[in-house]
Short mmCIF file of C-alpha atoms and ligand atoms in Angstrom, two decimals:
data_model
loop_
_atom_site.label_atom_id
_atom_site.label_comp_id
_atom_site.label_asym_id
_atom_site.label_seq_id
_atom_site.Cartn_x
_atom_site.Cartn_y
_atom_site.Cartn_z
CA UNK Q 1 -45.77 9.30 11.71
CA UNK Q 2 -43.50 7.86 14.52
CA UNK Q 3 -39.97 8.23 14.41
CA UNK Q 4 -36.91 5.70 15.85
CA UNK Q 5 -34.74 8.81 16.22
CA UNK Q 6 -35.05 12.34 15.90
CA UNK Q 7 -32.34 15.22 15.99
CA UNK Q 8 -33.75 18.22 17.39
CA UNK Q 9 -32.56 21.88 18.08
CA UNK Q 10 -29.58 21.56 15.32
CA UNK Q 11 -28.38 23.68 12.09
CA UNK Q 12 -28.46 20.77 9.64
CA UNK Q 13 -26.69 21.21 6.40
CA UNK Q 14 -28.82 19.35 3.91
CA UNK Q 15 -27.34 19.60 0.42
CA UNK Q 16 -31.08 19.67 -0.60
CA UNK Q 17 -31.03 21.94 -3.07
CA UNK Q 18 -34.76 22.89 -2.01
CA UNK Q 19 -34.09 22.85 1.63
CA UNK Q 20 -30.67 24.15 2.24
CA UNK Q 21 -30.58 24.36 5.78
CA UNK Q 22 -33.11 22.53 8.74
CA UNK Q 23 -33.71 22.43 12.86
CA UNK Q 24 -34.31 18.76 12.86
CA UNK Q 25 -34.35 15.37 11.34
CA UNK Q 26 -36.72 12.73 12.18
CA UNK Q 27 -36.03 8.61 11.28
CA UNK Q 28 -37.86 5.81 10.84
CA UNK Q 29 -35.66 2.54 10.53
CA UNK Q 30 -33.05 3.10 8.62
CA UNK Q 31 -34.41 5.99 6.51
CA UNK Q 32 -34.82 9.64 6.59
CA UNK Q 33 -38.30 10.34 7.13
CA UNK Q 34 -38.45 13.84 7.77
CA UNK Q 35 -36.63 17.13 7.75
CA UNK Q 36 -37.90 20.35 8.90
CA UNK Q 37 -38.53 22.28 13.10
CA UNK Q 38 -37.89 21.17 15.96
CA UNK Q 39 -41.82 20.97 16.74
CA UNK Q 40 -43.04 19.11 14.10
CA UNK Q 41 -40.45 16.74 14.39
CA UNK Q 42 -41.19 16.48 18.38
CA UNK Q 43 -45.06 16.16 17.22
CA UNK Q 44 -43.35 12.81 15.28
CA UNK Q 45 -41.80 11.14 19.55
CA UNK Q 46 -43.17 8.76 20.79
CA UNK Q 47 -41.83 7.61 24.38
CA UNK Q 48 -39.78 4.62 22.48
CA UNK Q 49 -38.34 7.65 20.18
CA UNK Q 50 -34.17 8.33 20.80
CA UNK Q 51 -34.51 11.87 21.53
CA UNK Q 52 -31.37 13.73 20.78
CA UNK Q 53 -31.30 17.42 21.64
CA UNK Q 54 -28.65 19.15 19.51
CA UNK Q 55 -28.24 22.16 21.05
CA UNK Q 56 -27.47 24.45 18.23
CA UNK Q 57 -24.34 22.01 16.59
CA UNK Q 58 -23.90 21.43 13.16
CA UNK Q 59 -25.32 18.36 11.07
CA UNK Q 60 -23.69 17.41 7.72
CA UNK Q 61 -24.29 14.02 5.67
CA UNK Q 62 -22.09 11.20 7.03
CA UNK Q 63 -18.79 11.50 5.30
CA UNK Q 64 -18.28 9.73 2.15
CA UNK Q 65 -14.43 9.18 1.49
CA UNK Q 66 -14.00 8.12 -2.06
CA UNK Q 67 -10.49 6.91 -1.88
CA UNK Q 68 -9.40 4.67 0.81
CA UNK Q 69 -7.52 1.20 1.40
CA UNK Q 70 -9.63 0.09 4.08
CA UNK Q 71 -7.93 -3.19 4.97
CA UNK Q 72 -4.34 -1.81 5.11
CA UNK Q 73 -5.80 1.40 7.44
CA UNK Q 74 -6.96 -0.97 9.32
CA UNK Q 75 -3.86 -2.95 9.69
CA UNK Q 76 -2.10 0.17 9.53
CA UNK Q 77 -3.49 1.33 13.16
CA UNK Q 78 -2.12 -1.91 15.15
CA UNK Q 79 1.59 -1.41 13.46
CA UNK Q 80 4.52 0.72 14.04
CA UNK Q 81 3.83 4.15 13.46
CA UNK Q 82 6.55 6.04 11.27
CA UNK Q 83 4.80 8.95 10.46
CA UNK Q 84 5.76 11.07 12.83
CA UNK Q 85 9.20 10.81 13.68
CA UNK Q 86 11.71 13.19 13.02
CA UNK Q 87 14.88 11.42 12.08
CA UNK Q 88 16.37 8.25 10.28
CA UNK Q 89 17.48 7.36 14.37
CA UNK Q 90 13.87 7.72 15.89
CA UNK Q 91 12.55 5.85 12.76
CA UNK Q 92 15.40 3.27 13.80
CA UNK Q 93 14.48 3.16 17.82
CA UNK Q 94 10.39 2.85 17.06
CA UNK Q 95 11.19 -0.19 14.49
CA UNK Q 96 13.60 -1.17 17.45
CA UNK Q 97 11.06 -0.97 20.24
CA UNK Q 98 8.36 -2.69 17.74
CA UNK Q 99 10.15 -5.45 17.23
CA UNK Q 100 11.12 -6.52 20.54
CA UNK Q 101 7.17 -7.04 21.69
CA UNK Q 102 6.34 -9.20 18.60
CA UNK Q 103 7.42 -12.35 18.09
CA UNK Q 104 10.52 -13.99 15.82
CA UNK Q 105 10.10 -14.78 12.23
CA UNK Q 106 6.67 -12.11 12.25
CA UNK Q 107 6.71 -9.94 9.60
CA UNK Q 108 6.86 -6.18 10.24
CA UNK Q 109 4.75 -4.10 7.63
CA UNK Q 110 3.38 -0.40 6.84
CA UNK Q 111 4.63 2.09 9.09
CA UNK Q 112 4.42 5.36 6.62
CA UNK Q 113 7.61 7.02 7.73
CA UNK Q 114 8.13 10.33 6.22
CA UNK Q 115 11.52 12.07 5.22
CA UNK Q 116 10.46 15.12 4.55
CA UNK Q 117 10.01 15.64 8.42
CA UNK Q 118 14.10 14.33 8.80
CA UNK Q 119 17.24 16.91 8.52
CA UNK Q 120 18.38 17.58 5.00
CA UNK Q 121 20.74 15.15 4.25
CA UNK Q 122 18.83 11.94 5.69
CA UNK Q 123 19.68 9.01 3.76
CA UNK Q 124 17.86 5.56 4.43
CA UNK Q 125 19.51 2.53 4.08
CA UNK Q 126 18.34 -1.32 4.93
CA UNK Q 127 22.30 -1.13 7.62
CA UNK Q 128 19.97 1.59 9.86
CA UNK Q 129 17.51 -1.64 11.03
CA UNK Q 130 19.27 -4.58 10.24
CA UNK Q 131 20.87 -4.80 13.76
CA UNK Q 132 17.84 -4.55 15.81
CA UNK Q 133 15.65 -6.64 13.50
CA UNK Q 134 17.53 -9.43 13.23
CA UNK Q 135 14.94 -12.05 13.38
CA UNK Q 136 11.73 -10.03 11.85
CA UNK Q 137 11.68 -9.69 8.67
CA UNK Q 138 10.90 -5.84 7.68
CA UNK Q 139 9.47 -4.07 4.94
CA UNK Q 140 7.77 -0.41 6.14
CA UNK Q 141 6.32 1.99 3.42
CA UNK Q 142 7.11 5.12 2.67
CA UNK Q 143 4.00 7.77 3.56
CA UNK Q 144 2.83 8.14 -0.19
CA UNK Q 145 3.34 4.25 -0.51
CA UNK Q 146 4.97 4.05 -3.62
CA UNK Q 147 8.40 2.93 -1.48
CA UNK Q 148 9.07 0.68 0.44
CA UNK Q 149 12.31 0.03 2.89
CA UNK Q 150 13.26 -3.75 3.38
CA UNK Q 151 15.82 -5.07 6.28
CA UNK Q 152 18.54 -7.89 5.03
CA UNK Q 153 16.86 -10.84 6.48
CA UNK Q 154 13.27 -9.67 4.12
CA UNK Q 155 15.66 -9.58 1.12
CA UNK Q 156 17.46 -12.76 1.63
CA UNK Q 157 14.02 -14.03 2.07
CA UNK Q 158 12.78 -12.65 -1.30
CA UNK Q 159 15.82 -13.97 -2.68
CA UNK Q 160 16.72 -10.65 -4.48
CA UNK Q 161 20.47 -9.29 -4.50
CA UNK Q 162 22.68 -7.34 -6.13
CA UNK Q 163 22.16 -8.72 -9.62
CA UNK Q 164 18.29 -8.81 -9.62
CA UNK Q 165 17.15 -7.40 -12.75
CA UNK Q 166 15.14 -4.14 -12.54
CA UNK Q 167 11.47 -4.35 -13.56
CA UNK Q 168 8.85 -2.59 -15.65
CA UNK Q 169 7.33 0.23 -13.58
CA UNK Q 170 9.55 0.03 -10.35
CA UNK Q 171 13.14 0.88 -9.64
CA UNK Q 172 15.54 -0.89 -7.15
CA UNK Q 173 17.44 1.12 -4.78
CA UNK Q 174 21.51 0.30 -5.53
CA UNK Q 175 24.08 2.08 -3.61
CA UNK Q 176 27.05 3.36 -5.25
CA UNK Q 177 29.03 -0.14 -4.86
CA UNK Q 178 25.84 -1.87 -6.91
CA UNK Q 179 24.38 -3.31 -3.86
CA UNK Q 180 20.82 -3.16 -2.31
CA UNK Q 181 20.49 -0.21 0.04
CA UNK Q 182 17.23 -1.99 0.48
CA UNK Q 183 14.90 0.88 -0.82
CA UNK Q 184 12.09 -0.42 -3.54
CA UNK Q 185 10.02 1.61 -5.70
CA UNK Q 186 6.31 0.88 -7.00
CA UNK Q 187 6.26 -2.07 -9.15
CA UNK Q 188 9.63 -3.51 -7.56
CA UNK Q 189 8.38 -3.66 -4.20
CA UNK Q 190 6.67 -6.58 -5.21
CA UNK Q 191 10.09 -8.34 -5.06
CA UNK Q 192 9.50 -8.24 -1.72
CA UNK Q 193 5.54 -8.92 -1.48
CA UNK Q 194 5.68 -11.56 -2.69
CA UNK Q 195 7.04 -13.72 -0.05
CA UNK Q 196 5.04 -11.42 2.30
CA UNK Q 197 2.24 -14.26 3.86
CA UNK Q 198 -0.69 -13.25 2.33
CA UNK Q 199 -3.70 -12.05 4.81
CA UNK Q 200 -5.71 -14.64 6.80
CA UNK Q 201 -9.10 -14.26 6.25
CA UNK Q 202 -9.36 -13.68 9.71
CA UNK Q 203 -7.08 -11.28 10.06
CA UNK Q 204 -8.14 -9.53 7.18
CA UNK Q 205 -11.98 -9.04 9.18
CA UNK Q 206 -10.19 -8.00 12.46
CA UNK Q 207 -8.36 -5.36 10.50
CA UNK Q 208 -11.51 -4.24 8.53
CA UNK Q 209 -13.27 -3.92 11.71
CA UNK Q 210 -10.68 -2.00 13.55
CA UNK Q 211 -11.11 0.49 10.27
CA UNK Q 212 -14.51 0.77 10.85
CA UNK Q 213 -14.36 1.63 13.84
CA UNK Q 214 -11.56 4.22 13.45
CA UNK Q 215 -14.07 5.62 10.34
CA UNK Q 216 -17.01 6.00 12.32
CA UNK Q 217 -14.80 8.12 15.18
CA UNK Q 218 -14.44 10.93 12.07
CA UNK Q 219 -17.85 10.43 10.83
CA UNK Q 220 -17.28 8.52 7.54
CA UNK Q 221 -20.46 6.18 6.97
CA UNK Q 222 -19.48 5.46 3.64
CA UNK Q 223 -15.77 4.52 1.59
CA UNK Q 224 -14.98 3.69 -1.44
CA UNK Q 225 -12.09 0.98 -0.81
CA UNK Q 226 -9.61 0.95 -3.63
CA UNK Q 227 -8.65 -1.83 -2.01
CA UNK Q 228 -4.94 -4.01 -1.75
CA UNK Q 229 -1.73 -3.25 -4.11
CA UNK Q 230 0.61 -5.18 -5.27
CA UNK Q 231 1.12 -8.26 -4.81
CA UNK Q 232 -2.03 -8.68 -2.51
CA UNK Q 233 -3.60 -6.98 -4.87
CA UNK Q 234 -2.88 -10.07 -7.17
CA UNK Q 235 -3.59 -12.84 -4.25
CA UNK Q 236 -5.98 -11.72 -2.21
CA UNK Q 237 -8.91 -9.43 -2.98
CA UNK Q 238 -11.22 -12.30 -3.15
CA UNK Q 239 -10.44 -12.92 0.13
CA UNK Q 240 -11.08 -9.09 1.01
CA UNK Q 241 -14.30 -9.33 -0.80
CA UNK Q 242 -15.19 -12.74 1.98
CA UNK Q 243 -13.80 -10.36 4.42
CA UNK Q 244 -16.42 -7.83 3.57
CA UNK Q 245 -19.34 -9.94 3.11
CA UNK Q 246 -18.78 -12.13 6.69
CA UNK Q 247 -18.76 -9.13 8.61
CA UNK Q 248 -22.12 -7.47 6.43
CA UNK Q 249 -23.49 -11.90 6.57
CA UNK Q 250 -23.29 -11.29 10.36
CA UNK Q 251 -24.98 -7.83 10.72
CA UNK Q 252 -21.21 -6.48 11.95
CA UNK Q 253 -20.85 -4.13 8.76
CA UNK Q 254 -20.93 -0.47 10.17
CA UNK Q 255 -20.05 1.28 7.14
CA UNK Q 256 -21.09 1.50 3.63
CA UNK Q 257 -18.92 0.25 1.18
CA UNK Q 258 -17.85 0.16 -2.69
CA UNK Q 259 -15.30 -2.09 -3.40
CA UNK Q 260 -13.08 -1.42 -6.33
CA UNK Q 261 -10.99 -5.20 -8.14
CA UNK Q 262 -7.69 -4.49 -9.30
CA UNK Q 263 -7.61 -3.87 -13.47
CA UNK Q 264 -5.41 -7.62 -13.31
CA UNK Q 265 -8.80 -9.88 -11.92
CA UNK Q 266 -11.54 -7.82 -14.45
CA UNK Q 267 -12.16 -11.09 -16.21
CA UNK Q 268 -13.07 -12.75 -13.30
CA UNK Q 269 -16.12 -10.34 -12.55
CA UNK Q 270 -17.00 -9.94 -16.28
CA UNK Q 271 -17.36 -13.62 -16.51
CA UNK Q 272 -19.99 -13.85 -13.43
CA UNK Q 273 -21.96 -10.81 -15.64
CA UNK Q 274 -21.11 -8.92 -13.00
CA UNK Q 275 -21.86 -5.21 -13.77
CA UNK Q 276 -21.14 -1.55 -11.25
CA UNK Q 277 -22.63 -1.62 -8.95
CA UNK Q 278 -23.60 -5.29 -7.66
CA UNK Q 279 -25.08 -6.22 -3.78
CA UNK Q 280 -26.93 -4.06 -1.57
CA UNK Q 281 -26.66 -0.91 0.45
CA UNK Q 282 -23.75 -1.73 2.62
CA UNK Q 283 -21.74 -3.88 0.15
CA UNK Q 284 -20.60 -3.48 -3.22
CA UNK Q 285 -18.70 -4.89 -6.43
CA UNK Q 286 -18.51 -3.57 -10.00
CA UNK Q 287 -15.54 -0.88 -10.10
CA UNK Q 288 -11.92 -2.05 -11.59
CA UNK Q 289 -9.19 0.00 -10.01
CA UNK Q 290 -6.11 0.65 -12.60
CA UNK Q 291 -2.72 2.27 -12.27
CA UNK Q 292 -1.22 4.64 -14.84
CA UNK Q 293 1.85 5.78 -12.53
CA UNK Q 294 3.42 6.50 -9.20
CA UNK Q 295 3.97 8.85 -6.96
CA UNK Q 296 5.19 12.36 -6.69
CA UNK Q 297 6.71 11.97 -3.76
CA UNK Q 298 8.54 8.84 -5.49
CA UNK Q 299 9.48 10.91 -8.47
CA UNK Q 300 7.64 7.54 -9.82
CA UNK Q 301 4.62 10.10 -11.17
CA UNK Q 302 4.93 10.60 -15.16
CA UNK Q 303 5.66 13.74 -16.99
CA UNK Q 304 5.69 15.48 -19.92
CA UNK Q 305 8.61 17.28 -18.82
CA UNK Q 306 11.79 15.93 -16.78
CA UNK Q 307 11.79 16.74 -12.75
CA UNK Q 308 13.31 19.72 -11.93
CA UNK Q 309 14.93 17.73 -9.16
CA UNK Q 310 16.25 14.83 -11.18
CA UNK Q 311 16.12 16.13 -14.37
CA UNK Q 312 17.38 12.94 -15.52
CA UNK Q 313 13.77 11.02 -14.95
CA UNK Q 314 10.06 11.87 -16.26
CA UNK Q 315 8.40 9.68 -14.04
CA UNK Q 316 7.56 6.02 -14.57
CA UNK Q 317 4.45 4.39 -16.51
CA UNK Q 318 2.72 2.05 -14.16
CA UNK Q 319 3.30 -1.82 -15.05
CA UNK Q 320 -0.26 -1.82 -16.28
CA UNK Q 321 0.65 1.28 -18.40
CA UNK Q 322 4.23 -0.28 -19.61
CA UNK Q 323 1.83 -1.73 -22.21
CA UNK Q 324 -0.43 1.03 -23.36
CA UNK Q 325 -2.01 -0.90 -26.00
CA UNK Q 326 -2.99 -4.22 -23.74
CA UNK Q 327 -4.47 -1.59 -20.92
CA UNK Q 328 -6.63 0.27 -23.02
CA UNK Q 329 -7.96 -3.38 -24.72
CA UNK Q 330 -7.88 -4.35 -21.01
CA UNK Q 331 -10.29 -0.98 -20.12
CA UNK Q 332 -12.22 -1.12 -23.25
CA UNK Q 333 -12.89 -4.36 -22.33
CA UNK Q 334 -14.25 -3.77 -18.89
CA UNK Q 335 -16.32 -0.79 -19.80
CA UNK Q 336 -18.27 -3.49 -22.71
CA UNK Q 337 -18.58 -6.00 -19.31
CA UNK Q 338 -20.68 -2.64 -17.59
CA UNK Q 339 -17.40 -2.75 -14.72
CA UNK Q 340 -16.63 1.16 -13.59
CA UNK Q 341 -13.50 2.03 -14.26
CA UNK Q 342 -11.21 4.11 -11.47
CA UNK Q 343 -7.72 4.97 -12.90
CA UNK Q 344 -5.04 6.11 -10.72
CA UNK Q 345 -3.15 9.12 -12.56
CA UNK Q 346 -1.10 11.57 -10.76
CA UNK Q 347 1.68 13.17 -13.25
CA UNK Q 348 0.23 15.35 -16.11
CA UNK Q 349 1.50 12.42 -18.88
CA UNK Q 350 -0.26 10.18 -16.90
CA UNK Q 351 -3.81 12.22 -16.34
CA UNK Q 352 -3.18 12.59 -20.42
CA UNK Q 353 -3.05 9.46 -20.87
CA UNK Q 354 -5.68 7.83 -19.05
CA UNK Q 355 -8.24 10.78 -20.86
CA UNK Q 356 -7.38 9.84 -24.65
CA UNK Q 357 -8.02 6.42 -23.25
CA UNK Q 358 -11.46 7.04 -21.76
CA UNK Q 359 -11.52 9.15 -25.40
CA UNK Q 360 -10.80 6.22 -27.85
CA UNK Q 361 -13.29 3.73 -25.45
CA UNK Q 362 -16.04 6.39 -26.46
CA UNK Q 363 -15.10 6.29 -29.72
CA UNK Q 364 -15.14 2.73 -30.11
CA UNK Q 365 -18.80 2.35 -28.04
CA UNK Q 366 -21.63 4.65 -27.43
CA UNK Q 367 -22.03 7.46 -25.02
CA UNK Q 368 -23.55 6.73 -21.94
CA UNK Q 369 -23.40 7.46 -18.24
CA UNK Q 370 -20.35 5.77 -16.97
CA UNK Q 371 -19.28 7.72 -14.03
CA UNK Q 372 -15.96 7.17 -14.82
CA UNK Q 373 -12.94 8.50 -12.65
CA UNK Q 374 -9.13 9.60 -12.46
CA UNK Q 375 -8.89 8.66 -9.07
CA UNK Q 376 -5.83 11.92 -7.54
CA UNK Q 377 -6.09 13.67 -10.98
CA UNK Q 378 -3.04 15.58 -9.15
CA UNK Q 379 -1.31 17.61 -12.14
CA UNK Q 380 -3.46 17.95 -14.90
CA UNK Q 381 -2.16 20.49 -17.48
CA UNK Q 382 -4.90 22.98 -18.17
CA UNK Q 383 -5.39 22.06 -21.76
CA UNK Q 384 -6.84 18.61 -20.31
CA UNK Q 385 -8.92 20.26 -17.41
CA UNK Q 386 -11.77 20.36 -19.59
CA UNK Q 387 -11.71 17.26 -20.59
CA UNK Q 388 -12.58 16.10 -17.84
CA UNK Q 389 -16.06 17.51 -18.14
CA UNK Q 390 -16.85 17.08 -21.92
CA UNK Q 391 -16.13 13.18 -21.06
CA UNK Q 392 -17.97 13.26 -17.54
CA UNK Q 393 -14.67 12.12 -15.72
CA UNK Q 394 -15.25 12.46 -11.82
CA UNK Q 395 -11.77 13.86 -10.54
CA UNK Q 396 -11.41 11.71 -7.31
CA UNK Q 397 -8.91 14.06 -5.38
CA UNK Q 398 -7.67 13.81 -1.72
CA UNK Q 399 -6.84 17.80 -0.74
CA UNK Q 400 -5.13 16.52 2.15
CA UNK Q 401 -1.60 15.48 -0.08
CA UNK Q 402 -1.53 19.10 -1.59
CA UNK Q 403 -0.49 19.89 2.71
CA UNK Q 404 1.83 17.28 2.57
CA UNK Q 405 3.52 17.76 -1.14
CA UNK Q 406 3.44 21.88 -0.82
CA UNK Q 407 6.23 21.81 1.61
CA UNK Q 408 8.55 19.94 -1.10
CA UNK Q 409 6.73 20.33 -4.56
CA UNK Q 410 8.21 23.01 -5.64
CA UNK Q 411 11.35 21.81 -5.79
CA UNK Q 412 10.32 18.86 -7.57
CA UNK Q 413 8.10 19.75 -10.34
CA UNK Q 414 9.48 23.70 -10.68
CA UNK Q 415 6.66 27.00 -9.77
CA UNK Q 416 5.23 27.29 -12.66
CA UNK Q 417 4.48 23.55 -13.09
CA UNK Q 418 3.34 23.22 -9.19
CA UNK Q 419 0.61 26.06 -10.61
CA UNK Q 420 -1.40 23.05 -12.12
CA UNK Q 421 -1.04 21.01 -9.12
CA UNK Q 422 -4.45 19.93 -6.99
CA UNK Q 423 -5.86 22.28 -8.85
CA UNK Q 424 -9.46 21.78 -7.46
CA UNK Q 425 -10.83 25.38 -8.22
CA UNK Q 426 -9.91 25.11 -11.89
CA UNK Q 427 -11.12 21.79 -12.13
CA UNK Q 428 -14.78 22.60 -10.51
CA UNK Q 429 -14.79 26.05 -12.97
CA UNK Q 430 -13.86 23.57 -15.88
CA UNK Q 431 -16.84 21.66 -14.73
CA UNK Q 432 -15.78 18.94 -13.02
CA UNK Q 433 -17.34 16.76 -10.83
CA UNK Q 434 -15.50 16.67 -7.86
CA UNK Q 435 -15.40 13.72 -4.71
CA UNK Q 436 -13.47 14.02 -2.01
CA UNK Q 437 -11.67 11.58 0.01
CA UNK Q 438 -8.14 11.03 2.48
CA UNK Q 439 -6.24 8.16 0.37
CA UNK Q 440 -6.25 6.42 4.22
CA UNK Q 441 -3.85 4.75 5.17
CA UNK Q 442 -1.55 7.29 2.65
CA UNK Q 443 -3.12 10.21 4.55
CA UNK Q 444 -5.55 10.82 7.92
CA UNK Q 445 -8.78 9.56 7.45
CA UNK Q 446 -10.61 12.97 9.29
CA UNK Q 447 -12.66 14.68 6.66
CA UNK Q 448 -12.25 17.29 8.62
CA UNK Q 449 -8.46 17.74 8.22
CA UNK Q 450 -9.08 17.40 4.28
CA UNK Q 451 -11.79 19.68 4.14
CA UNK Q 452 -9.02 21.77 5.93
CA UNK Q 453 -6.41 21.63 3.30
CA UNK Q 454 -9.30 21.76 0.22
CA UNK Q 455 -9.96 25.05 1.97
CA UNK Q 456 -6.63 26.63 3.24
CA UNK Q 457 -3.98 24.82 1.40
CA UNK Q 458 -1.50 25.28 4.07
CA UNK Q 459 1.36 23.40 4.24
CA UNK Q 460 1.95 21.42 7.49
CA UNK Q 461 5.46 22.44 7.47
CA UNK Q 462 3.64 26.28 8.01
CA UNK Q 463 5.33 27.22 5.47
CA UNK Q 464 2.74 29.26 3.28
CA UNK Q 465 0.20 30.82 5.64
CA UNK Q 466 -2.07 32.36 3.10
CA UNK Q 467 -1.81 28.96 0.98
CA UNK Q 468 0.17 26.78 -1.65
CA UNK Q 469 -1.31 28.19 -4.87
CA UNK Q 470 -4.07 30.02 -3.29
CA UNK Q 471 -5.51 30.45 -6.33
CA UNK Q 472 -7.38 26.86 -6.19
CA UNK Q 473 -8.66 26.99 -2.89
CA UNK Q 474 -12.21 25.87 -3.07
CA UNK Q 475 -14.68 26.80 -0.30
CA UNK Q 476 -15.96 24.53 2.76
CA UNK Q 477 -19.42 24.51 0.97
CA UNK Q 478 -17.84 23.58 -2.31
CA UNK Q 479 -15.23 20.59 0.39
CA UNK Q 480 -19.00 19.42 1.77
CA UNK Q 481 -20.61 19.05 -1.45
CA UNK Q 482 -17.58 17.15 -3.03
CA UNK Q 483 -17.62 14.69 0.21
CA UNK Q 484 -21.05 13.78 0.49
CA UNK Q 485 -22.81 14.45 -2.98
CA UNK Q 486 -19.81 14.58 -5.01
CA UNK Q 487 -18.88 10.94 -3.69
CA UNK Q 488 -22.37 9.65 -3.52
CA UNK Q 489 -21.96 10.48 -7.23
CA UNK Q 490 -18.70 9.06 -8.31
CA UNK Q 491 -19.85 5.81 -6.93
CA UNK Q 492 -23.13 5.63 -8.33
CA UNK Q 493 -25.85 6.41 -5.11
CA UNK Q 494 -26.89 9.94 -5.53
CA UNK Q 495 -30.16 8.51 -5.20
CA UNK Q 496 -29.76 6.72 -1.78
CA UNK Q 497 -27.11 8.83 -0.39
CA UNK Q 498 -25.01 12.45 0.02
CA UNK Q 499 -27.99 14.94 1.37
CA UNK Q 500 -30.10 14.41 4.17
CA UNK Q 501 -33.81 14.12 2.98
CA UNK Q 502 -37.21 12.09 3.39
CA UNK Q 503 -36.99 8.54 1.65
CA UNK Q 504 -32.80 8.61 1.65
CA UNK Q 505 -30.48 6.43 4.18
CA UNK Q 506 -30.00 7.86 7.71
CA UNK Q 507 -26.28 7.91 7.52
CA UNK Q 508 -25.13 11.33 9.62
CA UNK Q 509 -22.35 13.84 11.52
CA UNK Q 510 -22.67 15.58 14.05
CA UNK Q 511 -20.16 18.37 14.41
CA UNK Q 512 -18.39 20.21 17.43
CA UNK Q 513 -17.90 23.52 16.11
CA UNK Q 514 -20.34 24.98 12.88
CA UNK Q 515 -17.75 24.59 10.27
CA UNK Q 516 -19.83 27.13 7.71
CA UNK Q 517 -19.36 29.56 10.21
CA UNK Q 518 -15.92 29.80 11.26
CA UNK Q 519 -12.39 30.85 9.90
CA UNK Q 520 -10.84 28.04 7.48
CA UNK Q 521 -8.19 27.30 9.66
CA UNK Q 522 -9.90 26.06 12.16
CA UNK Q 523 -11.77 23.18 10.73
CA UNK Q 524 -9.17 21.27 11.31
CA UNK Q 525 -10.03 21.36 15.57
CA UNK Q 526 -13.26 20.51 14.63
CA UNK Q 527 -14.02 16.84 16.35
CA UNK Q 528 -17.06 14.31 15.51
CA UNK Q 529 -19.49 14.21 18.08
CA UNK Q 530 -21.97 11.85 16.92
CA UNK Q 531 -22.11 9.62 13.81
CA UNK Q 532 -25.46 8.15 12.55
CA UNK Q 533 -25.10 5.13 10.39
CA UNK Q 534 -28.32 3.36 9.06
CA UNK Q 535 -30.73 4.73 11.33
CA UNK Q 536 -28.64 3.89 13.96
CA UNK Q 537 -26.20 6.50 17.17
CA UNK Q 538 -22.91 4.52 15.95
CA UNK Q 539 -20.48 6.51 17.79
CA UNK Q 540 -20.74 9.12 20.55
CA UNK Q 541 -17.64 11.26 21.69
CA UNK Q 542 -17.71 11.17 25.32
ZN1 ZN F 1 -5.20 5.23 -2.64
#
């Protein structure tokens, strides 16, 4: 054997049960050719081998982020940054500064503002940003992506006003006098997004390229792209796939992508005969993404009982779910066509209904290995936990959200219900397969932050030093397993990735510290020193 790449003198966490730890890896082409001792690997090195001395550093399989919005992530890197704005005043200043550098008429989008950081009683109204953006239409998302703030110019361009009718699955924000305050929730965001110019394919290619560079810095070698949202999802999904293909065909795709298509477009895939998963080892299609409800932050997550701090609502079923019979028929048809179903469900009611859909589909058809997934699986009643295992539904979860939501979720849904929130320990104990992800751009892509959140359950405000609902903590081993093997299972690729063993793809992350040998709280400070993708060193921290 002569290796193209060799990593020696490391502490390698293989995720291979028959050889859990090793010192060294030898790579030939894009495959792992050998895992074992440094001496054995050195014996296969020649003058042409790229030899990397790891100096005892911890190595894990490349992270597989089971839930991202990659285009939006890439686009957000070059847009206005509002996530850490500490007040509405700071939001206004940042928007003003950003607008002053952009050509007149250009839309200002994304932003990810976080009202939980602002002083209590802060309220948001379009008048806050109108005078600093007279010539830029603006549509800024809340960090959870289920609410947006539009300025008056955007609202005018969209032809929306105080007389506009509510739309199913959404909510239009109004002032006491009935005029619009610029806030649009869930499906109502489409009132504005439908006039936002669609990104061109070249803009998409640029954003995806920025996104994959960003991912490489964090050791992320595979992503499962839940695609575009709202109006863009309906109109631009083909362009997104074209942009990925362009990168791939030019040899420039440096992350493995499983792309989910919005439910509205399922028939196009089915008519062509595309099944899960069609493509190559870098780019695949055949997954569908549907929605059952909104988000907890925007009080649109769909619960059995009303919100504690907003008792007039139990949340809103999504626009897909507003006609449950149609949704069930569409999901059944997708399943018949051999497409993989991933359904967003946050509230306990939404999770319950989706599990019942899956049950009904299985009743109509035969039982087979489908890899159904529920995205977020955020609030699950104890009686529904075991249905994940019974039906073989993957819980695709993003633990960083708990550190975010844990700041205010007790007040929103009450202490008792909060115990069934982000219940990763209970899901694992009930036999469910967990796949970890970030939900970037809604949350940071950094897998170490995700693992920190899953294992410490600390909240971003430091209010829960022992962890919020600490019974639901999982171990570092479980978190890494769910980020590699679990995520590979979710996209049906456990035969080629997820573990470091002979014959599998050489996708590897070298960490600055040993996450298995430190306090979980320290994990958030660990960095990725090197990322190997497809047998090549793709990123190296200097
Ligand atoms: Zn998402």
